[in-house]
CSV table of C-alpha atoms and ligand atoms in Angstrom, one decimal:
chain,number,residue,atom,x,y,z
A,1,MET,CA,35.0,-5.6,9.9
A,2,PRO,CA,33.2,-3.4,7.4
A,3,GLN,CA,34.5,0.1,6.5
A,4,PRO,CA,33.0,2.9,8.6
A,5,GLY,CA,29.6,3.9,7.3
A,6,THR,CA,29.0,0.5,5.7
A,7,LEU,CA,27.2,-2.7,6.8
A,8,ASN,CA,27.5,-6.4,6.1
A,9,LEU,CA,24.1,-8.1,6.2
A,10,THR,CA,22.5,-11.4,5.6
A,11,LEU,CA,19.4,-11.4,3.5
A,12,ASN,CA,16.8,-14.2,3.5
A,13,VAL,CA,14.9,-13.4,0.4
A,14,TRP,CA,11.7,-15.0,-0.9
A,15,ARG,CA,12.3,-16.3,-4.4
A,16,GLN,CA,9.5,-17.5,-6.6
A,17,LYS,CA,9.7,-17.9,-10.3
A,18,ASN,CA,6.1,-17.1,-11.1
A,19,ALA,CA,2.6,-17.2,-9.8
A,20,GLY,CA,2.3,-20.9,-10.4
A,21,SER,CA,5.6,-22.1,-8.9
A,22,PRO,CA,6.3,-22.8,-5.2
A,23,GLY,CA,8.6,-20.3,-3.6
A,24,ARG,CA,11.4,-20.6,-1.1
A,25,PHE,CA,13.8,-18.5,0.9
A,26,VAL,CA,17.3,-18.1,-0.4
A,27,THR,CA,20.2,-16.6,1.7
A,28,TYR,CA,22.4,-13.9,0.2
A,29,ALA,CA,25.3,-11.9,1.7
A,30,ALA,CA,25.0,-8.1,1.2
A,31,ARG,CA,28.5,-6.7,1.9
A,32,GLY,CA,29.8,-3.2,2.1
A,33,ILE,CA,26.4,-1.6,2.0
A,34,SER,CA,26.6,2.2,2.7
A,35,THR,CA,24.4,3.4,5.5
A,36,GLU,CA,23.4,6.3,3.2
A,37,MET,CA,21.8,3.9,0.7
A,38,SER,CA,18.0,3.5,0.5
A,39,PHE,CA,16.7,0.0,1.0
A,40,LEU,CA,16.0,-0.4,-2.7
A,41,GLU,CA,19.5,0.8,-3.6
A,42,MET,CA,20.8,-2.0,-1.3
A,43,LEU,CA,18.7,-4.4,-3.3
A,44,ASP,CA,20.2,-2.9,-6.5
A,45,VAL,CA,23.7,-3.6,-5.2
A,46,VAL,CA,22.8,-7.2,-4.4
A,47,ASN,CA,21.2,-7.6,-7.8
A,48,GLU,CA,24.2,-6.3,-9.7
A,49,GLU,CA,26.3,-8.9,-7.9
A,50,LEU,CA,23.8,-11.6,-8.9
A,51,ILE,CA,23.8,-10.5,-12.5
A,52,LEU,CA,27.6,-10.5,-12.6
A,53,LYS,CA,27.5,-14.1,-11.3
A,54,GLY,CA,25.0,-15.0,-14.0
A,55,GLU,CA,22.1,-15.5,-11.5
A,56,GLU,CA,18.6,-14.2,-11.7
A,57,PRO,CA,18.2,-10.8,-9.9
A,58,ILE,CA,15.6,-10.4,-7.2
A,59,ALA,CA,12.4,-9.0,-8.7
A,60,PHE,CA,10.9,-6.1,-6.7
A,61,ASP,CA,8.4,-3.4,-7.5
A,62,HIS,CA,9.4,0.3,-7.5
A,63,ASP,CA,8.9,3.4,-9.5
A,64,CYS,CA,9.2,6.9,-8.0
A,65,ARG,CA,11.5,6.0,-5.1
A,66,GLU,CA,10.2,9.1,-3.4
A,67,GLY,CA,7.3,7.7,-1.3
A,68,ILE,CA,4.7,8.9,-3.7
A,69,CYS,CA,3.7,6.2,-6.2
A,70,GLY,CA,2.9,3.3,-3.9
A,71,MET,CA,4.7,0.7,-6.1
A,72,CYS,CA,7.3,-0.4,-3.6
A,73,GLY,CA,6.4,-2.9,-1.0
A,74,VAL,CA,8.4,-5.5,0.8
A,75,VAL,CA,7.9,-7.1,4.2
A,76,VAL,CA,11.1,-6.7,6.2
A,77,ASN,CA,11.4,-9.0,9.3
A,78,GLY,CA,7.6,-9.3,9.4
A,79,ILE,CA,6.8,-5.6,9.0
A,80,PRO,CA,5.4,-4.2,5.7
A,81,HIS,CA,7.8,-1.5,4.5
A,82,GLY,CA,10.3,-2.3,7.3
A,83,PRO,CA,10.9,-1.0,10.8
A,84,ARG,CA,10.6,2.8,10.4
A,85,LYS,CA,7.2,4.2,11.1
A,86,GLY,CA,5.5,6.3,8.4
A,87,THR,CA,8.1,5.3,5.8
A,88,THR,CA,7.9,3.5,2.5
A,89,ALA,CA,10.5,0.9,1.6
A,90,CYS,CA,12.0,3.2,-1.0
A,91,GLN,CA,12.4,6.0,1.7
A,92,LEU,CA,13.8,3.6,4.3
A,93,HIS,CA,17.6,4.1,4.7
A,94,MET,CA,20.2,1.5,5.6
A,95,ARG,CA,21.2,3.5,8.6
A,96,SER,CA,18.0,2.0,10.2
A,97,PHE,CA,19.9,-1.3,10.4
A,98,LYS,CA,23.0,-2.5,12.3
A,99,ASP,CA,26.1,-4.3,11.0
A,100,GLY,CA,25.6,-8.1,11.1
A,101,ASP,CA,21.8,-7.9,11.0
A,102,THR,CA,19.8,-10.7,9.3
A,103,LEU,CA,16.9,-9.4,7.3
A,104,THR,CA,14.1,-11.6,6.0
A,105,LEU,CA,12.4,-10.1,2.9
A,106,GLU,CA,9.0,-11.3,1.8
A,107,PRO,CA,6.3,-10.1,-0.6
A,108,TRP,CA,2.9,-8.9,0.7
A,109,ARG,CA,1.1,-12.0,2.0
A,110,ALA,CA,-2.6,-11.9,1.2
A,111,GLY,CA,-4.8,-14.0,-1.0
A,112,PRO,CA,-6.1,-11.1,-3.1
A,113,PHE,CA,-2.5,-10.1,-3.9
A,114,PRO,CA,-1.1,-13.2,-5.6
A,115,VAL,CA,2.7,-13.3,-5.9
A,116,LEU,CA,3.8,-12.7,-9.5
A,117,LYS,CA,7.6,-13.1,-8.9
A,118,ASP,CA,9.9,-12.9,-5.9
A,119,LEU,CA,8.8,-9.8,-4.0
A,120,ILE,CA,6.3,-8.6,-6.6
A,121,VAL,CA,2.5,-9.1,-6.1
A,122,ASP,CA,-0.5,-8.4,-8.3
A,123,ARG,CA,-2.3,-5.4,-6.7
A,124,SER,CA,-4.9,-5.0,-9.5
A,125,ALA,CA,-7.6,-5.9,-7.0
A,126,PHE,CA,-7.2,-2.3,-5.7
A,127,ASP,CA,-7.7,-0.9,-9.3
A,128,ARG,CA,-11.0,-2.8,-9.5
A,129,ILE,CA,-12.2,-1.4,-6.2
A,130,ILE,CA,-11.4,2.1,-7.5
A,131,ALA,CA,-13.1,1.4,-10.8
A,132,ALA,CA,-16.2,0.2,-8.8
A,133,GLY,CA,-16.8,3.6,-7.1
A,134,GLY,CA,-13.6,5.5,-6.2
A,135,PHE,CA,-14.3,8.5,-8.5
A,136,ILE,CA,-16.6,11.4,-9.0
A,137,SER,CA,-18.6,11.9,-12.2
A,138,ALA,CA,-18.2,15.6,-13.0
A,139,PRO,CA,-19.7,17.1,-16.2
A,140,ALA,CA,-16.9,17.9,-18.6
A,141,GLY,CA,-16.6,21.6,-19.6
A,142,SER,CA,-14.4,24.5,-19.1
A,143,ALA,CA,-12.4,24.7,-15.9
A,144,PRO,CA,-14.4,26.3,-13.1
A,145,ASP,CA,-13.0,29.4,-11.3
A,146,GLY,CA,-10.7,28.6,-8.4
A,147,ASN,CA,-12.5,28.7,-5.1
A,148,ALA,CA,-15.9,28.8,-6.8
A,149,ILE,CA,-17.1,26.0,-4.4
A,150,PRO,CA,-16.3,26.9,-0.8
A,151,VAL,CA,-14.8,24.1,1.3
A,152,PRO,CA,-14.5,24.4,5.1
A,153,LYS,CA,-10.8,24.4,6.1
A,154,ALA,CA,-11.3,21.5,8.5
A,155,ASP,CA,-12.9,19.4,5.8
A,156,ALA,CA,-10.2,20.3,3.2
A,157,GLU,CA,-7.5,19.2,5.7
A,158,LEU,CA,-9.2,16.0,6.6
A,159,ALA,CA,-9.7,15.2,2.9
A,160,MET,CA,-6.0,15.9,2.2
A,161,ASP,CA,-5.1,13.5,5.0
A,162,ALA,CA,-7.2,10.7,3.4
A,163,ALA,CA,-5.8,11.6,0.0
A,164,ALA,CA,-2.3,10.8,1.2
A,165,CYS,CA,-3.0,7.1,0.6
A,166,ILE,CA,-0.6,5.9,-2.1
A,167,GLY,CA,-2.4,2.5,-2.6
A,168,CYS,CA,0.6,0.5,-1.6
A,169,GLY,CA,-1.3,-2.3,0.1
A,170,ALA,CA,0.8,-2.5,3.3
A,171,CYS,CA,-2.4,-2.2,5.3
A,172,VAL,CA,-3.6,-5.5,3.7
A,173,ALA,CA,-0.3,-7.2,4.3
A,174,ALA,CA,-0.3,-6.2,7.9
A,175,CYS,CA,-3.9,-7.2,8.7
A,176,PRO,CA,-4.4,-10.7,10.1
A,177,ASN,CA,-7.7,-10.8,8.0
A,178,ALA,CA,-6.1,-9.3,4.9
A,179,SER,CA,-8.7,-6.5,5.1
A,180,ALA,CA,-8.5,-3.6,2.7
A,181,MET,CA,-10.7,-1.4,4.8
A,182,LEU,CA,-8.0,1.3,5.5
A,183,PHE,CA,-7.3,1.7,1.8
A,184,VAL,CA,-11.0,1.8,0.8
A,185,ALA,CA,-11.8,4.1,3.7
A,186,ALA,CA,-9.1,6.5,2.7
A,187,LYS,CA,-10.2,6.6,-1.0
A,188,ALA,CA,-13.9,6.9,-0.1
A,189,SER,CA,-13.3,9.6,2.5
A,190,HIS,CA,-11.2,11.9,0.5
A,191,LEU,CA,-14.0,12.2,-2.0
A,192,GLY,CA,-16.8,12.0,0.5
A,193,LEU,CA,-15.5,14.9,2.6
A,194,LEU,CA,-15.7,17.3,-0.4
A,195,PRO,CA,-18.8,18.9,-2.0
A,196,GLN,CA,-17.9,17.5,-5.4
A,197,GLY,CA,-18.1,13.9,-3.9
A,198,GLN,CA,-21.5,14.2,-2.3
A,199,ALA,CA,-23.7,13.2,-5.3
A,200,GLU,CA,-22.2,9.6,-5.4
A,201,ARG,CA,-21.3,9.3,-1.7
A,202,LYS,CA,-23.7,6.5,-0.8
A,203,ARG,CA,-23.3,4.6,-4.0
A,204,ARG,CA,-19.5,4.9,-3.7
A,205,ALA,CA,-19.5,3.3,-0.2
A,206,LEU,CA,-21.7,0.4,-1.3
A,207,ARG,CA,-19.9,-0.3,-4.5
A,208,MET,CA,-16.4,-0.1,-3.1
A,209,ASP,CA,-17.2,-2.2,-0.1
A,210,GLU,CA,-18.9,-4.8,-2.2
A,211,GLN,CA,-16.1,-5.0,-4.7
A,212,MET,CA,-13.7,-5.4,-1.7
A,213,ASP,CA,-15.7,-8.5,-0.7
A,214,ARG,CA,-15.8,-9.9,-4.2
A,215,GLU,CA,-12.0,-9.6,-4.4
A,216,GLY,CA,-11.6,-11.8,-1.3
A,217,PHE,CA,-10.3,-9.2,1.2
A,218,GLY,CA,-11.2,-10.0,4.8
A,219,THR,CA,-13.3,-8.1,7.3
A,220,CYS,CA,-12.0,-5.4,9.6
A,221,THR,CA,-12.0,-6.6,13.2
A,222,ASN,CA,-10.2,-3.5,14.6
A,223,HIS,CA,-6.7,-4.9,15.2
A,224,GLY,CA,-5.2,-1.6,14.1
A,225,GLU,CA,-2.2,-3.3,12.3
A,226,CYS,CA,-3.1,-1.4,9.1
A,227,GLU,CA,-2.7,2.0,10.8
A,228,ALA,CA,0.5,0.9,12.4
A,229,SER,CA,2.0,-0.2,9.1
A,230,CYS,CA,0.7,2.5,6.8
A,231,PRO,CA,3.6,4.6,5.4
A,232,LYS,CA,1.3,7.6,5.1
A,233,GLU,CA,-0.2,7.2,8.6
A,234,ILE,CA,-3.8,7.0,7.4
A,235,ARG,CA,-5.9,6.9,10.6
A,236,LEU,CA,-8.5,4.3,11.6
A,237,GLU,CA,-11.1,7.1,12.0
A,238,PHE,CA,-11.5,7.0,8.2
A,239,ILE,CA,-12.7,3.4,8.6
A,240,ALA,CA,-15.4,4.6,11.1
A,241,ARG,CA,-16.4,7.2,8.5
A,242,LEU,CA,-16.7,4.6,5.8
A,243,ASN,CA,-18.7,2.3,8.1
A,244,ARG,CA,-21.2,5.2,8.8
A,245,ASP,CA,-21.5,5.9,5.1
A,246,TYR,CA,-22.0,2.2,4.3
A,247,LEU,CA,-24.7,1.8,7.0
A,248,ARG,CA,-26.6,4.9,5.9
A,249,ALA,CA,-26.4,3.8,2.3
A,250,SER,CA,-27.6,0.3,3.1
A,251,LEU,CA,-30.6,1.6,5.0
A,252,THR,CA,-31.7,3.8,2.2
A,253,ARG,CA,-30.7,1.6,-0.7
A,254,ARG,CA,-32.8,1.7,-3.8
A,255,PRO,CA,-32.2,0.2,-7.2
A,256,GLU,CA,-29.7,2.4,-9.0
A,257,ALA,CA,-31.9,3.1,-12.0
A,258,ALA,CA,-34.8,4.2,-9.8
A,259,SER,CA,-32.6,6.4,-7.7
A,260,GLY,CA,-31.0,8.2,-10.7
A,261,GLY,CA,-27.8,6.4,-10.1
A,262,THR,CA,-26.9,8.2,-6.9
A,263,GLY,CA,-27.5,5.3,-4.6
B,301,LIG,S1,-4.0,3.1,3.6
B,301,LIG,FE1,-1.7,3.3,3.9
B,301,LIG,S2,-1.0,1.2,3.8
B,301,LIG,FE2,-3.0,1.2,2.9
B,301,LIG,S3,-2.8,1.4,0.7
B,301,LIG,FE3,-3.1,3.5,1.6
B,301,LIG,S4,-1.0,4.2,2.0
B,301,LIG,FE4,-0.8,2.0,1.7
B,302,LIG,S1,8.8,3.5,-5.2
B,302,LIG,FE1,7.2,4.9,-5.2
B,302,LIG,S2,6.4,4.9,-3.2
B,302,LIG,FE2,8.2,3.6,-3.1
């Protein structure tokens, strides 16, 4: 029996040496895990034991451990970021599990996110989508006065909801089509809802959508698994908003040079 407030767990962890090697599940015992620990702290404890035994620690991504940076990401028993809704793996606590549980840990499974090592995947496809259009081109100069550009409160709040996306990629891992629509919709919407984002709104929708296709992400077929797995609870309504922008932009598309670059 474990001490009160601690858990003994069995972990089935995906181990893969590098992108070119085949992977396999390896079973580890995680003993005496405090229920106050975060999920990543639990992995730290397991890794310390592996290092003491002279074995290779489990590689996993993390940075802020505060649910902000989007670096962490592990599929726990088939659910990206684990069983707690609206929670990143780094904010998930071991009190969400029971003594004796068996946990299967896998990396994000999606073609455009190749496994680099163990639980770490390459999410640079997201960076390339942002580089394709997820920005505004503002003339540089002195900082404008605060509130110089009025923004309706409802738009500001909706834009903030979309801006909560941390780019973790759980939506892709959860989608049976490995679609990145929720991520792209969040990024396009938080700019497209604000006055500063209007000039490039159409071009942004076209470019980000087309880059998503080039990266090999699948099509959205409205399963809703992305929304269910998103640790920031980004809503499907942003996908509808992106689709409307994309349709409008496609119908009025002109060569970028002729249209002054605004799509
Ligand atoms: S939409 Fe949600 S799940 Fe997808 S990248 Fe953004 S925060 Fe992560
Ligand atoms: S480590 Fe930054 S969001 Fe989890």
